[in-house]
Amino acid sequence: MLWAIRQRLLDLPISAIPVRMPQSPPAVEDYRLRIDLAHRLLHEEGFPADVRVAGLLVVLYGQHLSRIAGIERESVDPASTPPRIKLGKDWPELPEPMGRPIAELLA
């Protein structure tokens, strides 16, 4: 929208664009809830691979959904043992159960 306003394709003031403030995922204080969510995402049937991976990155690594959506194929190293994923500047190793949904998603 900003580009369209600057190109005079939209007749709106720049102030008409809502400011998007990055927000952290809600804090999950109860570690048991986080463990239960991770267990369900890893072991229950019926979750698509993208939901599994995104949910696990939120629950286990506290990643923002906007950051997860921006992860590119080159940011995942499924061939390493254990698999790794680039989160910011770091390449944390993924626990073994996450390898399967990552491989499904990459396929």
Coordinates of C-alpha atoms in Angstrom, one line a residue:
M1 CA 0.0 0.0 0.0
L2 CA 2.8 2.4 0.8
W3 CA 4.3 1.9 -2.6
A4 CA 0.9 2.5 -4.3
I5 CA 0.5 5.7 -2.3
R6 CA 3.9 6.9 -3.2
Q7 CA 3.3 6.1 -6.8
R8 CA 0.0 8.1 -6.6
L9 CA -2.0 5.0 -7.5
L10 CA -4.0 5.4 -4.2
D11 CA -5.3 8.7 -3.0
L12 CA -4.7 8.2 0.7
P13 CA -2.4 9.8 3.2
I14 CA 0.5 7.6 4.4
S15 CA -1.0 7.9 7.9
A16 CA -3.9 5.8 6.6
I17 CA -1.7 2.7 6.7
P18 CA -2.0 1.0 10.1
V19 CA 1.3 0.6 11.9
R20 CA 2.0 -3.1 12.5
M21 CA 3.9 -3.6 15.8
P22 CA 5.7 -6.9 16.2
Q23 CA 4.4 -8.9 19.0
S24 CA 5.9 -11.8 20.9
P25 CA 3.9 -14.9 21.1
P26 CA 1.9 -15.0 24.3
A27 CA 3.9 -16.3 27.2
V28 CA 3.0 -19.8 28.1
E29 CA 3.8 -19.9 31.8
D30 CA 2.7 -23.5 32.4
Y31 CA 5.5 -25.7 31.2
R32 CA 3.2 -28.7 31.3
L33 CA 0.9 -27.0 28.7
R34 CA 3.9 -26.5 26.4
I35 CA 4.9 -30.1 26.9
D36 CA 1.4 -31.3 26.1
L37 CA 1.2 -29.1 23.0
A38 CA 4.5 -30.3 21.7
H39 CA 3.6 -34.0 22.4
R40 CA 0.3 -33.6 20.5
L41 CA 2.0 -31.9 17.5
L42 CA 4.6 -34.6 17.4
H43 CA 2.5 -37.7 17.9
E44 CA -1.2 -37.1 17.1
E45 CA -2.5 -37.8 13.7
G46 CA -4.5 -35.2 11.7
F47 CA -2.1 -32.2 11.8
P48 CA -0.7 -31.2 8.4
A49 CA 3.1 -30.9 8.3
D50 CA 3.1 -27.1 8.1
V51 CA 0.9 -26.8 11.2
R52 CA 3.1 -29.3 13.1
V53 CA 6.3 -27.5 12.2
A54 CA 5.0 -24.0 12.8
G55 CA 3.4 -25.0 16.1
L56 CA 6.6 -26.7 17.3
L57 CA 8.7 -23.7 16.4
V58 CA 6.3 -21.5 18.4
V59 CA 6.0 -23.9 21.4
L60 CA 9.6 -25.0 21.6
Y61 CA 11.6 -22.0 20.3
G62 CA 9.2 -19.1 20.9
Q63 CA 9.3 -18.0 17.3
H64 CA 6.9 -15.4 15.9
L65 CA 4.6 -16.7 13.1
S66 CA 5.8 -13.9 10.8
R67 CA 9.3 -15.1 11.3
I68 CA 8.3 -18.7 10.7
A69 CA 6.4 -17.7 7.5
G70 CA 9.7 -16.2 6.2
I71 CA 11.8 -19.3 6.7
E72 CA 13.1 -20.5 3.3
R73 CA 14.1 -23.9 2.2
E74 CA 17.8 -23.0 2.4
S75 CA 17.3 -22.3 6.1
V76 CA 16.7 -25.9 6.8
D77 CA 19.4 -28.6 6.8
P78 CA 17.6 -31.9 7.0
A79 CA 20.7 -33.8 5.9
S80 CA 22.6 -33.0 9.1
T81 CA 22.3 -35.3 12.0
P82 CA 20.2 -34.1 13.8
P83 CA 18.5 -31.8 11.4
R84 CA 19.1 -28.1 11.9
I85 CA 17.1 -24.9 11.1
K86 CA 18.3 -21.4 10.8
L87 CA 16.6 -19.1 13.4
G88 CA 18.1 -15.7 13.1
K89 CA 21.9 -16.2 13.1
D90 CA 21.8 -19.5 14.9
W91 CA 21.4 -23.0 13.6
P92 CA 19.8 -25.0 16.5
E93 CA 19.6 -28.7 16.2
L94 CA 16.0 -30.1 16.0
P95 CA 15.0 -32.9 18.3
E96 CA 14.6 -36.2 16.5
P97 CA 10.8 -36.3 16.4
M98 CA 10.8 -33.0 14.5
G99 CA 12.8 -34.5 11.6
R100 CA 9.7 -36.3 10.2
P101 CA 7.4 -33.3 9.8
I102 CA 10.3 -31.2 8.5
A103 CA 11.0 -33.8 5.9
E104 CA 7.3 -34.0 5.0
L105 CA 7.1 -30.2 4.6
L106 CA 10.2 -30.1 2.4
A107 CA 8.9 -32.8 0.2

